[in-house]
Amino acid sequence: MNIPKHIAIIMDGNGRWAKLKNLPRKEGHKEGANSVEAVVQTALKEGISVLSLYAFSTENWARPKTEVTYLMQLLANTLSKFTEEKYKDVKLVFSGRRKGLPNKILTKLDKVIEATNGKKKLTLNLCLNYGAKQEITDAVNKILAQGKTKITESDIEKNLYQNLPAPDLIIRTSGEERLSNFLLWQAAYSEFYFTKTLWPDFKGGDLLKAISAFSRRDRRFGTRK
Ligand code: IPE
Ligand code: IPE
Ligand code: MG
């Protein structure tokens, strides 16, 4: 079977999941964190090399303060888990702007990145305070700071937040069919998989279904074939 090397996920629908159950939004986020754990374990088992997770966008700061605070706390808790035994083959990397993130998160993030640095099997690319337009703008500014006056595609590639292979498969849950400022550069030839399943209901079996759908796609990259 043709397996994607890099899967990126827009984890959406936590609020609607909670609403359907008459629960506060934070319960949706909490169950969403369990989906993160389930999906990481399945990705490990399936031999996926890179998993990018869109956890918090640069636009998500516009949400009510109580929700943002809750999400940051949940992220801190989830980060702590990545040093546990069952994540021993997971290397954590970060994509996003550091500026704006609480110090508590940055300290924890740096600690886990350092602790998991030698791990090889799965690279977990946590997209936090992430926006693709910001990523491209930051890359261009880094290149300009190097004194370059003419910019190539390869310059931009090398100055993105992480130097990873482009995602083969981008999954979005909850029925929305848009990128919401995720990986605009990297998605040039990605395959898309949209499912109505809400993120808190998305577990290992759902990831297997998406991988199986990917394996049936015919990627042509502009050639005739
Ligand atoms: C995804 O679920 C979590 C984040 C964007 C942080 P939402 O909170 O967007 O849930 P819906 O889209 O309102 O259902
Ligand atoms: C995208 O979801 C961001 C994350 C999943 C972190 P949103 O819920 O913020 O996206 P929109 O507002 O529906 O486009
Ligand atoms: Mg949403």
GROMACS .gro file of N, CA and C in nm, residues 5 12 19 32 39 60 76 91 93 99 101 112 123 127 134 161 191 209 224:
model
   57
    5LYS      N    1   0.409   0.970   0.375
    5LYS     CA    2   0.522   0.989   0.467
    5LYS      C    3   0.486   1.096   0.569
   12ASP      N    4  -1.045   1.991   1.374
   12ASP     CA    5  -1.155   2.087   1.389
   12ASP      C    6  -1.283   2.018   1.436
   19LYS      N    7  -2.127   2.091   2.183
   19LYS     CA    8  -2.261   2.146   2.169
   19LYS      C    9  -2.365   2.035   2.148
   32GLY      N   10  -1.077   1.615   2.251
   32GLY     CA   11  -0.990   1.636   2.135
   32GLY      C   12  -0.846   1.601   2.168
   39VAL      N   13  -0.426   0.927   1.779
   39VAL     CA   14  -0.378   0.941   1.641
   39VAL      C   15  -0.225   0.931   1.636
   60ASN      N   16  -0.673   3.222   1.619
   60ASN     CA   17  -0.749   3.169   1.734
   60ASN      C   18  -0.739   3.257   1.859
   76ALA      N   19  -0.031   2.255   2.751
   76ALA     CA   20   0.079   2.231   2.845
   76ALA      C   21   0.071   2.088   2.899
   91LYS      N   22   0.967   1.239   1.817
   91LYS     CA   23   1.049   1.361   1.828
   91LYS      C   24   0.957   1.481   1.807
   93VAL      N   25   0.879   1.870   1.727
   93VAL     CA   26   0.929   1.997   1.672
   93VAL      C   27   0.813   2.096   1.670
   99LYS      N   28   0.660   3.455   1.961
   99LYS     CA   29   0.605   3.580   2.017
   99LYS      C   30   0.453   3.568   2.030
  101LEU      N   31   0.309   3.359   2.255
  101LEU     CA   32   0.280   3.241   2.336
  101LEU      C   33   0.322   3.264   2.481
  112VAL      N   34   1.055   1.973   2.610
  112VAL     CA   35   1.016   1.849   2.541
  112VAL      C   36   1.093   1.834   2.409
  123THR      N   37   0.831   1.216   1.361
  123THR     CA   38   0.847   1.358   1.395
  123THR      C   39   0.708   1.418   1.410
  127CYS      N   40   0.194   2.256   1.539
  127CYS     CA   41   0.172   2.389   1.480
  127CYS      C   42   0.088   2.471   1.578
  134GLN      N   43   0.204   3.413   0.783
  134GLN     CA   44   0.309   3.462   0.873
  134GLN      C   45   0.438   3.383   0.850
  161TYR      N   46   0.947   2.740   0.898
  161TYR     CA   47   0.971   2.709   1.039
  161TYR      C   48   1.045   2.576   1.057
  191GLU      N   49  -0.251   1.586  -0.114
  191GLU     CA   50  -0.385   1.530  -0.132
  191GLU      C   51  -0.469   1.574  -0.012
  209LYS      N   52  -0.856   0.488   0.784
  209LYS     CA   53  -0.946   0.510   0.670
  209LYS      C   54  -0.889   0.617   0.577
  224ARG      N   55   0.183   1.395  -1.748
  224ARG     CA   56   0.070   1.339  -1.825
  224ARG      C   57   0.027   1.204  -1.770
   0.00000   0.00000   0.00000
